[in-house]
Amino acid sequence: MSYVPYHQSGTITMLAGPCSIEDAEQMELVGAALADLGLHWIRGGAFKPRTSPYSFQGLGEEGLKLMADTGKKHGLGTLTEVMDTAHVDLVMSYVDALQIGTRNMANFDLLKRVGSATAENHAPVLFKRGMAATIDEWLSAAEYLTQGGNPNIMLCERGLRTFETATRFTLDISAVPVIHKRSLLPICVDVSHPAGQADLIPSLAKAAIAAGCDSLMIEVHPNPQQAKSDGPQQLTLAAFASLMDELRVIAAAVGKTIV
Ligand code: PEP
Ligand code: MN
């Protein structure tokens, strides 16, 4: 599939969308809202890495179809997580970019498979940091992806497991300047999963931009209270639109635009 560039200098790529792809109406509302804001990407999970086997596991291929339709209709690049080596080709046949989640950072067989599957078409890969991984371990694991020759790998800080329980995970904002010092890969900051609560998202997103992130990930949902996963941390579409106004000001202050 063809894709729009993941990251260009002077820009912050916004990767917003629901935690899980749930149905056509949800995806239409989110896709239309993101396109209205002039954004280029939509995220959403079809294969979900849930802590409990009794939680919603995602729509699988049906979700991938909804994602592809939404992307096509609104001119958005599509990003979804791939959890299993057996699903790599299927997922790539529907979406533009692949996400490797925190729980799979050290699933080296998956990394090798995604590295080789994207070696030729250079499909973007968003590579999340393991929730208990050091930056060294993360960068070393990233080489499984880059080894095949795909230059479109973006790292993603998404919070660490610490003793702190006031937030879902502890966002390591230091990862942004450290990655810039140690790697040429761009870095995204996922502010939703560390926050765990929607009201913390604006502060974390502003901090990430001020720290120099190249991309932001924010979960949004037309009706967070009804969401099938991660409801408490998802922003309504109205809250996201007004946050975008604030974030564009911070981005301008550091010489960037949000796309
Ligand atoms: C996600 O972005 O949908 C997700 C499950 O994130 P993480 O792997 O960071 O928990
Ligand atoms: Mn989520």
PDB file of C-alpha atoms and ligand atoms in Angstrom:
ATOM      1  CA  MET A   1       0.000   0.000   0.000  1.00  0.00           C
ATOM      2  CA  SER A   2       1.146   3.548  -0.533  1.00  0.00           C
ATOM      3  CA  TYR A   3       1.502   5.784   2.479  1.00  0.00           C
ATOM      4  CA  VAL A   4       2.078   9.374   3.499  1.00  0.00           C
ATOM      5  CA  PRO A   5       5.412  10.107   5.225  1.00  0.00           C
ATOM      6  CA  TYR A   6       5.472   9.325   8.925  1.00  0.00           C
ATOM      7  CA  HIS A   7       7.557  12.268   9.867  1.00  0.00           C
ATOM      8  CA  GLN A   8       9.175  15.300   8.264  1.00  0.00           C
ATOM      9  CA  SER A   9      11.369  17.813  10.033  1.00  0.00           C
ATOM     10  CA  GLY A  10       9.575  20.852  11.410  1.00  0.00           C
ATOM     11  CA  THR A  11       6.399  18.884  11.954  1.00  0.00           C
ATOM     12  CA  ILE A  12       4.776  16.905  14.727  1.00  0.00           C
ATOM     13  CA  THR A  13       2.784  13.998  13.347  1.00  0.00           C
ATOM     14  CA  MET A  14      -0.450  13.532  15.255  1.00  0.00           C
ATOM     15  CA  LEU A  15      -1.481   9.891  15.579  1.00  0.00           C
ATOM     16  CA  ALA A  16      -4.987  10.107  17.011  1.00  0.00           C
ATOM     17  CA  GLY A  17      -7.873   7.687  16.953  1.00  0.00           C
ATOM     18  CA  PRO A  18      -9.757   5.270  19.139  1.00  0.00           C
ATOM     19  CA  CYS A  19      -8.108   2.676  21.321  1.00  0.00           C
ATOM     20  CA  SER A  20     -10.116  -0.050  19.559  1.00  0.00           C
ATOM     21  CA  ILE A  21     -11.886  -0.041  16.218  1.00  0.00           C
ATOM     22  CA  GLU A  22     -15.481  -0.795  17.266  1.00  0.00           C
ATOM     23  CA  ASP A  23     -17.907  -0.121  14.418  1.00  0.00           C
ATOM     24  CA  ALA A  24     -18.410   1.837  11.199  1.00  0.00           C
ATOM     25  CA  GLU A  25     -20.167   4.781  12.844  1.00  0.00           C
ATOM     26  CA  GLN A  26     -17.409   5.277  15.400  1.00  0.00           C
ATOM     27  CA  MET A  27     -14.722   5.188  12.708  1.00  0.00           C
ATOM     28  CA  GLU A  28     -16.665   7.576  10.460  1.00  0.00           C
ATOM     29  CA  LEU A  29     -17.085  10.134  13.267  1.00  0.00           C
ATOM     30  CA  VAL A  30     -13.414   9.942  14.242  1.00  0.00           C
ATOM     31  CA  GLY A  31     -12.137   9.958  10.651  1.00  0.00           C
ATOM     32  CA  ALA A  32     -14.245  12.987   9.718  1.00  0.00           C
ATOM     33  CA  ALA A  33     -13.111  14.875  12.841  1.00  0.00           C
ATOM     34  CA  LEU A  34      -9.413  14.197  12.208  1.00  0.00           C
ATOM     35  CA  ALA A  35      -9.648  15.186   8.541  1.00  0.00           C
ATOM     36  CA  ASP A  36     -11.497  18.384   9.529  1.00  0.00           C
ATOM     37  CA  LEU A  37      -8.582  19.279  11.775  1.00  0.00           C
ATOM     38  CA  GLY A  38      -6.193  18.900   8.837  1.00  0.00           C
ATOM     39  CA  LEU A  39      -4.511  15.799  10.263  1.00  0.00           C
ATOM     40  CA  HIS A  40      -3.045  12.993   8.176  1.00  0.00           C
ATOM     41  CA  TRP A  41      -3.289   9.828  10.235  1.00  0.00           C
ATOM     42  CA  ILE A  42      -5.764   7.731  12.152  1.00  0.00           C
ATOM     43  CA  ARG A  43      -4.864   5.045  14.676  1.00  0.00           C
ATOM     44  CA  GLY A  44      -6.974   2.226  16.091  1.00  0.00           C
ATOM     45  CA  GLY A  45      -6.592  -1.359  17.227  1.00  0.00           C
ATOM     46  CA  ALA A  46      -8.118  -4.384  15.496  1.00  0.00           C
ATOM     47  CA  PHE A  47      -5.998  -6.946  17.362  1.00  0.00           C
ATOM     48  CA  LYS A  48      -5.865  -5.787  20.974  1.00  0.00           C
ATOM     49  CA  PRO A  49      -3.280  -6.891  23.554  1.00  0.00           C
ATOM     50  CA  ARG A  50      -5.634  -7.014  26.541  1.00  0.00           C
ATOM     51  CA  THR A  51      -4.430  -7.790  30.052  1.00  0.00           C
ATOM     52  CA  SER A  52      -7.441 -10.042  30.625  1.00  0.00           C
ATOM     53  CA  PRO A  53      -8.653 -12.696  28.163  1.00  0.00           C
ATOM     54  CA  TYR A  54     -12.220 -11.737  29.140  1.00  0.00           C
ATOM     55  CA  SER A  55     -11.828  -8.163  27.842  1.00  0.00           C
ATOM     56  CA  PHE A  56     -12.736  -7.092  24.288  1.00  0.00           C
ATOM     57  CA  GLN A  57     -10.049  -8.537  22.012  1.00  0.00           C
ATOM     58  CA  GLY A  58     -10.720  -6.405  18.934  1.00  0.00           C
ATOM     59  CA  LEU A  59     -12.639  -6.989  15.704  1.00  0.00           C
ATOM     60  CA  GLY A  60      -9.715  -8.581  13.864  1.00  0.00           C
ATOM     61  CA  GLU A  61      -9.998  -8.488  10.071  1.00  0.00           C
ATOM     62  CA  GLU A  62     -13.424  -6.810  10.195  1.00  0.00           C
ATOM     63  CA  GLY A  63     -11.742  -3.959  12.101  1.00  0.00           C
ATOM     64  CA  LEU A  64      -8.968  -3.733   9.528  1.00  0.00           C
ATOM     65  CA  LYS A  65     -11.608  -3.325   6.807  1.00  0.00           C
ATOM     66  CA  LEU A  66     -13.305  -0.508   8.720  1.00  0.00           C
ATOM     67  CA  MET A  67      -9.923   1.162   9.202  1.00  0.00           C
ATOM     68  CA  ALA A  68      -9.049   0.883   5.510  1.00  0.00           C
ATOM     69  CA  ASP A  69     -12.461   2.285   4.457  1.00  0.00           C
ATOM     70  CA  THR A  70     -12.131   5.216   6.862  1.00  0.00           C
ATOM     71  CA  GLY A  71      -8.608   6.019   5.700  1.00  0.00           C
ATOM     72  CA  LYS A  72      -9.647   5.932   2.057  1.00  0.00           C
ATOM     73  CA  LYS A  73     -12.759   8.041   2.561  1.00  0.00           C
ATOM     74  CA  HIS A  74     -11.035  10.791   4.537  1.00  0.00           C
ATOM     75  CA  GLY A  75      -7.580  10.690   2.964  1.00  0.00           C
ATOM     76  CA  LEU A  76      -5.924   9.552   6.180  1.00  0.00           C
ATOM     77  CA  GLY A  77      -2.958   7.226   6.610  1.00  0.00           C
ATOM     78  CA  THR A  78      -3.900   4.242   8.754  1.00  0.00           C
ATOM     79  CA  LEU A  79      -1.980   2.806  11.704  1.00  0.00           C
ATOM     80  CA  THR A  80      -2.782  -0.356  13.631  1.00  0.00           C
ATOM     81  CA  GLU A  81      -1.029  -2.783  15.939  1.00  0.00           C
ATOM     82  CA  VAL A  82       0.220  -6.165  14.794  1.00  0.00           C
ATOM     83  CA  MET A  83       0.719  -8.690  17.584  1.00  0.00           C
ATOM     84  CA  ASP A  84       1.442 -11.940  15.796  1.00  0.00           C
ATOM     85  CA  THR A  85       3.875 -12.983  13.063  1.00  0.00           C
ATOM     86  CA  ALA A  86       0.968 -14.852  11.440  1.00  0.00           C
ATOM     87  CA  HIS A  87      -0.977 -11.586  10.989  1.00  0.00           C
ATOM     88  CA  VAL A  88       1.737  -9.409   9.459  1.00  0.00           C
ATOM     89  CA  ASP A  89       0.737  -9.934   5.812  1.00  0.00           C
ATOM     90  CA  LEU A  90      -2.965  -9.618   6.583  1.00  0.00           C
ATOM     91  CA  VAL A  91      -2.505  -6.362   8.502  1.00  0.00           C
ATOM     92  CA  MET A  92      -0.207  -4.946   5.818  1.00  0.00           C
ATOM     93  CA  SER A  93      -2.785  -5.682   3.152  1.00  0.00           C
ATOM     94  CA  TYR A  94      -5.227  -3.263   4.834  1.00  0.00           C
ATOM     95  CA  VAL A  95      -3.256  -0.486   6.543  1.00  0.00           C
ATOM     96  CA  ASP A  96      -0.390   1.896   5.778  1.00  0.00           C
ATOM     97  CA  ALA A  97       1.617   1.641   8.999  1.00  0.00           C
ATOM     98  CA  LEU A  98       2.229  -1.004  11.641  1.00  0.00           C
ATOM     99  CA  GLN A  99       2.468  -0.533  15.387  1.00  0.00           C
ATOM    100  CA  ILE A 100       4.410  -2.843  17.676  1.00  0.00           C
ATOM    101  CA  GLY A 101       3.037  -2.516  21.189  1.00  0.00           C
ATOM    102  CA  THR A 102       4.809  -2.304  24.514  1.00  0.00           C
ATOM    103  CA  ARG A 103       4.098  -5.960  25.307  1.00  0.00           C
ATOM    104  CA  ASN A 104       5.871  -7.066  22.150  1.00  0.00           C
ATOM    105  CA  MET A 105       8.978  -4.881  22.266  1.00  0.00           C
ATOM    106  CA  ALA A 106      11.069  -7.942  23.008  1.00  0.00           C
ATOM    107  CA  ASN A 107       9.178 -10.345  20.741  1.00  0.00           C
ATOM    108  CA  PHE A 108      12.174 -10.655  18.476  1.00  0.00           C
ATOM    109  CA  ASP A 109      10.542 -13.066  16.026  1.00  0.00           C
ATOM    110  CA  LEU A 110       7.789 -10.502  15.437  1.00  0.00           C
ATOM    111  CA  LEU A 111      10.366  -7.726  15.021  1.00  0.00           C
ATOM    112  CA  LYS A 112      12.348  -9.761  12.490  1.00  0.00           C
ATOM    113  CA  ARG A 113       9.163 -10.593  10.583  1.00  0.00           C
ATOM    114  CA  VAL A 114       7.999  -6.956  10.480  1.00  0.00           C
ATOM    115  CA  GLY A 115      11.532  -5.835   9.555  1.00  0.00           C
ATOM    116  CA  SER A 116      11.659  -8.178   6.594  1.00  0.00           C
ATOM    117  CA  ALA A 117       8.027  -7.610   5.555  1.00  0.00           C
ATOM    118  CA  THR A 118       8.633  -3.836   5.338  1.00  0.00           C
ATOM    119  CA  ALA A 119      12.177  -4.030   3.979  1.00  0.00           C
ATOM    120  CA  GLU A 120      11.084  -3.270   0.440  1.00  0.00           C
ATOM    121  CA  ASN A 121       8.000  -1.089   0.666  1.00  0.00           C
ATOM    122  CA  HIS A 122       9.345   0.910   3.645  1.00  0.00           C
ATOM    123  CA  ALA A 123       5.930   0.964   5.319  1.00  0.00           C
ATOM    124  CA  PRO A 124       6.188   3.019   8.520  1.00  0.00           C
ATOM    125  CA  VAL A 125       6.525   1.126  11.787  1.00  0.00           C
ATOM    126  CA  LEU A 126       5.776   2.657  15.196  1.00  0.00           C
ATOM    127  CA  PHE A 127       7.893   0.851  17.754  1.00  0.00           C
ATOM    128  CA  LYS A 128       6.750   1.283  21.341  1.00  0.00           C
ATOM    129  CA  ARG A 129       9.090   1.034  24.290  1.00  0.00           C
ATOM    130  CA  GLY A 130       8.573  -1.941  26.586  1.00  0.00           C
ATOM    131  CA  MET A 131       6.992  -0.755  29.826  1.00  0.00           C
ATOM    132  CA  ALA A 132       9.977  -2.134  31.763  1.00  0.00           C
ATOM    133  CA  ALA A 133      12.684  -1.707  29.126  1.00  0.00           C
ATOM    134  CA  THR A 134      15.722   0.547  29.326  1.00  0.00           C
ATOM    135  CA  ILE A 135      16.453   2.892  26.456  1.00  0.00           C
ATOM    136  CA  ASP A 136      19.446   0.707  25.563  1.00  0.00           C
ATOM    137  CA  GLU A 137      17.245  -2.382  25.316  1.00  0.00           C
ATOM    138  CA  TRP A 138      14.701  -0.490  23.236  1.00  0.00           C
ATOM    139  CA  LEU A 139      17.263   0.893  20.801  1.00  0.00           C
ATOM    140  CA  SER A 140      18.914  -2.484  20.499  1.00  0.00           C
ATOM    141  CA  ALA A 141      15.563  -4.145  19.745  1.00  0.00           C
ATOM    142  CA  ALA A 142      14.828  -1.434  17.146  1.00  0.00           C
ATOM    143  CA  GLU A 143      17.760  -2.761  15.145  1.00  0.00           C
ATOM    144  CA  TYR A 144      15.794  -5.919  14.393  1.00  0.00           C
ATOM    145  CA  LEU A 145      13.441  -3.618  12.483  1.00  0.00           C
ATOM    146  CA  THR A 146      16.015  -1.372  10.831  1.00  0.00           C
ATOM    147  CA  GLN A 147      18.297  -4.277   9.881  1.00  0.00           C
ATOM    148  CA  GLY A 148      16.153  -5.152   6.873  1.00  0.00           C
ATOM    149  CA  GLY A 149      16.658  -1.638   5.481  1.00  0.00           C
ATOM    150  CA  ASN A 150      13.332   0.068   6.293  1.00  0.00           C
ATOM    151  CA  PRO A 151      14.247   3.660   7.247  1.00  0.00           C
ATOM    152  CA  ASN A 152      10.691   4.505   8.350  1.00  0.00           C
ATOM    153  CA  ILE A 153      10.854   3.358  11.936  1.00  0.00           C
ATOM    154  CA  MET A 154       9.555   5.696  14.627  1.00  0.00           C
ATOM    155  CA  LEU A 155      10.135   5.038  18.320  1.00  0.00           C
ATOM    156  CA  CYS A 156       7.297   5.636  20.783  1.00  0.00           C
ATOM    157  CA  GLU A 157       7.632   6.340  24.492  1.00  0.00           C
ATOM    158  CA  ARG A 158       4.417   5.233  26.250  1.00  0.00           C
ATOM    159  CA  GLY A 159       5.196   5.191  29.956  1.00  0.00           C
ATOM    160  CA  LEU A 160       6.976   2.844  32.316  1.00  0.00           C
ATOM    161  CA  ARG A 161       5.900   0.568  35.139  1.00  0.00           C
ATOM    162  CA  THR A 162       7.082   2.207  38.369  1.00  0.00           C
ATOM    163  CA  PHE A 163       5.997   2.272  42.027  1.00  0.00           C
ATOM    164  CA  GLU A 164       3.702   5.233  41.236  1.00  0.00           C
ATOM    165  CA  THR A 165       0.018   4.398  41.023  1.00  0.00           C
ATOM    166  CA  ALA A 166      -1.489   7.900  40.615  1.00  0.00           C
ATOM    167  CA  THR A 167      -1.080   7.488  36.848  1.00  0.00           C
ATOM    168  CA  ARG A 168      -1.444   4.306  34.814  1.00  0.00           C
ATOM    169  CA  PHE A 169       2.253   4.347  33.835  1.00  0.00           C
ATOM    170  CA  THR A 170       5.019   6.886  34.480  1.00  0.00           C
ATOM    171  CA  LEU A 171       5.741   8.868  31.329  1.00  0.00           C
ATOM    172  CA  ASP A 172       9.498   9.094  30.798  1.00  0.00           C
ATOM    173  CA  ILE A 173       9.697  12.509  29.183  1.00  0.00           C
ATOM    174  CA  SER A 174      13.512  12.305  29.383  1.00  0.00           C
ATOM    175  CA  ALA A 175      13.336   9.632  26.710  1.00  0.00           C
ATOM    176  CA  VAL A 176      12.708  12.380  24.132  1.00  0.00           C
ATOM    177  CA  PRO A 177      16.022  14.249  24.477  1.00  0.00           C
ATOM    178  CA  VAL A 178      17.914  11.021  25.187  1.00  0.00           C
ATOM    179  CA  ILE A 179      16.638   9.438  21.970  1.00  0.00           C
ATOM    180  CA  HIS A 180      17.495  12.563  20.027  1.00  0.00           C
ATOM    181  CA  LYS A 181      21.033  12.323  21.390  1.00  0.00           C
ATOM    182  CA  ARG A 182      21.418   8.602  20.818  1.00  0.00           C
ATOM    183  CA  SER A 183      19.460   7.848  17.651  1.00  0.00           C
ATOM    184  CA  LEU A 184      18.495   9.298  14.305  1.00  0.00           C
ATOM    185  CA  LEU A 185      15.019   7.784  14.562  1.00  0.00           C
ATOM    186  CA  PRO A 186      12.113  10.134  15.262  1.00  0.00           C
ATOM    187  CA  ILE A 187      10.286   9.802  18.552  1.00  0.00           C
ATOM    188  CA  CYS A 188       6.566   9.801  19.239  1.00  0.00           C
ATOM    189  CA  VAL A 189       5.118  10.268  22.706  1.00  0.00           C
ATOM    190  CA  ASP A 190       1.923   8.367  23.478  1.00  0.00           C
ATOM    191  CA  VAL A 191       0.347  10.467  26.213  1.00  0.00           C
ATOM    192  CA  SER A 192      -2.847   8.425  26.609  1.00  0.00           C
ATOM    193  CA  HIS A 193      -1.568   5.120  27.968  1.00  0.00           C
ATOM    194  CA  PRO A 194       0.674   6.632  30.687  1.00  0.00           C
ATOM    195  CA  ALA A 195      -2.070   9.066  31.757  1.00  0.00           C
ATOM    196  CA  GLY A 196      -4.869   6.540  32.027  1.00  0.00           C
ATOM    197  CA  GLN A 197      -7.203   9.532  32.617  1.00  0.00           C
ATOM    198  CA  ALA A 198      -8.392  12.028  30.026  1.00  0.00           C
ATOM    199  CA  ASP A 199      -7.893  15.118  32.203  1.00  0.00           C
ATOM    200  CA  LEU A 200      -4.112  14.584  32.348  1.00  0.00           C
ATOM    201  CA  ILE A 201      -3.683  14.420  28.563  1.00  0.00           C
ATOM    202  CA  PRO A 202      -3.306  18.185  27.877  1.00  0.00           C
ATOM    203  CA  SER A 203      -0.410  18.616  30.323  1.00  0.00           C
ATOM    204  CA  LEU A 204       1.450  15.552  29.095  1.00  0.00           C
ATOM    205  CA  ALA A 205       0.957  16.496  25.445  1.00  0.00           C
ATOM    206  CA  LYS A 206       2.241  20.028  26.021  1.00  0.00           C
ATOM    207  CA  ALA A 207       5.242  18.662  27.916  1.00  0.00           C
ATOM    208  CA  ALA A 208       6.015  16.233  25.085  1.00  0.00           C
ATOM    209  CA  ILE A 209       5.971  19.019  22.490  1.00  0.00           C
ATOM    210  CA  ALA A 210       8.132  21.254  24.688  1.00  0.00           C
ATOM    211  CA  ALA A 211      10.577  18.364  25.145  1.00  0.00           C
ATOM    212  CA  GLY A 212      10.951  18.070  21.360  1.00  0.00           C
ATOM    213  CA  CYS A 213       8.822  15.100  20.312  1.00  0.00           C
ATOM    214  CA  ASP A 214       8.412  14.406  16.590  1.00  0.00           C
ATOM    215  CA  SER A 215       4.971  12.894  16.955  1.00  0.00           C
ATOM    216  CA  LEU A 216       2.168  12.532  19.482  1.00  0.00           C
ATOM    217  CA  MET A 217      -0.272   9.703  20.017  1.00  0.00           C
ATOM    218  CA  ILE A 218      -3.635  10.544  21.591  1.00  0.00           C
ATOM    219  CA  GLU A 219      -6.647   8.246  21.925  1.00  0.00           C
ATOM    220  CA  VAL A 220      -9.993   9.796  20.988  1.00  0.00           C
ATOM    221  CA  HIS A 221     -13.512   8.365  20.904  1.00  0.00           C
ATOM    222  CA  PRO A 222     -16.932   9.808  19.969  1.00  0.00           C
ATOM    223  CA  ASN A 223     -18.309   8.492  23.258  1.00  0.00           C
ATOM    224  CA  PRO A 224     -15.510   7.489  25.668  1.00  0.00           C
ATOM    225  CA  GLN A 225     -17.970   6.277  28.287  1.00  0.00           C
ATOM    226  CA  GLN A 226     -19.162   3.591  25.911  1.00  0.00           C
ATOM    227  CA  ALA A 227     -15.684   2.631  24.671  1.00  0.00           C
ATOM    228  CA  LYS A 228     -14.888  -1.072  24.598  1.00  0.00           C
ATOM    229  CA  SER A 229     -11.340  -0.417  25.856  1.00  0.00           C
ATOM    230  CA  ASP A 230      -9.468   2.376  27.632  1.00  0.00           C
ATOM    231  CA  GLY A 231     -12.600   4.574  28.043  1.00  0.00           C
ATOM    232  CA  PRO A 232     -11.284   6.707  30.940  1.00  0.00           C
ATOM    233  CA  GLN A 233      -8.264   7.962  28.986  1.00  0.00           C
ATOM    234  CA  GLN A 234      -9.932   8.712  25.654  1.00  0.00           C
ATOM    235  CA  LEU A 235     -10.759  12.304  24.746  1.00  0.00           C
ATOM    236  CA  THR A 236     -14.092  13.241  23.230  1.00  0.00           C
ATOM    237  CA  LEU A 237     -13.829  14.658  19.712  1.00  0.00           C
ATOM    238  CA  ALA A 238     -14.740  18.120  21.028  1.00  0.00           C
ATOM    239  CA  ALA A 239     -12.091  17.974  23.763  1.00  0.00           C
ATOM    240  CA  PHE A 240      -9.530  16.820  21.223  1.00  0.00           C
ATOM    241  CA  ALA A 241     -10.380  19.661  18.824  1.00  0.00           C
ATOM    242  CA  SER A 242      -9.965  22.252  21.549  1.00  0.00           C
ATOM    243  CA  LEU A 243      -6.736  20.627  22.762  1.00  0.00           C
ATOM    244  CA  MET A 244      -5.426  20.823  19.179  1.00  0.00           C
ATOM    245  CA  ASP A 245      -5.854  24.631  19.315  1.00  0.00           C
ATOM    246  CA  GLU A 246      -3.700  24.762  22.431  1.00  0.00           C
ATOM    247  CA  LEU A 247      -1.108  22.333  21.109  1.00  0.00           C
ATOM    248  CA  ARG A 248      -0.678  24.270  17.864  1.00  0.00           C
ATOM    249  CA  VAL A 249       0.370  27.295  19.940  1.00  0.00           C
ATOM    250  CA  ILE A 250       3.001  25.288  21.861  1.00  0.00           C
ATOM    251  CA  ALA A 251       4.214  23.692  18.625  1.00  0.00           C
ATOM    252  CA  ALA A 252       4.597  27.123  17.004  1.00  0.00           C
ATOM    253  CA  ALA A 253       6.645  28.254  20.003  1.00  0.00           C
ATOM    254  CA  VAL A 254       9.161  25.490  19.241  1.00  0.00           C
ATOM    255  CA  GLY A 255       9.090  26.183  15.502  1.00  0.00           C
ATOM    256  CA  LYS A 256       6.886  23.263  14.462  1.00  0.00           C
ATOM    257  CA  THR A 257       3.492  22.605  12.991  1.00  0.00           C
ATOM    258  CA  ILE A 258       1.193  19.736  13.887  1.00  0.00           C
ATOM    259  CA  VAL A 259       0.137  17.653  10.904  1.00  0.00           C
TER     260      VAL A 259
HETATM  261  C1  PEP B   1      -2.238   0.935  21.881  1.00  0.00           C
HETATM  262  O1  PEP B   1      -1.629   1.950  21.478  1.00  0.00           O
HETATM  263  O2  PEP B   1      -3.316   0.584  21.416  1.00  0.00           O
HETATM  264  C2  PEP B   1      -1.653   0.090  22.944  1.00  0.00           C
HETATM  265  C3  PEP B   1      -2.187  -1.072  23.288  1.00  0.00           C
HETATM  266  O3  PEP B   1      -0.567   0.647  23.503  1.00  0.00           O
HETATM  267  P1  PEP B   1       0.595  -0.016  24.396  1.00  0.00           P
HETATM  268  O4  PEP B   1       1.182  -1.132  23.588  1.00  0.00           O
HETATM  269  O5  PEP B   1       1.537   1.136  24.601  1.00  0.00           O
HETATM  270  O6  PEP B   1      -0.051  -0.479  25.677  1.00  0.00           O
HETATM  271 MN    MN B   2      -5.584   1.946  24.380  1.00  0.00          MN
END
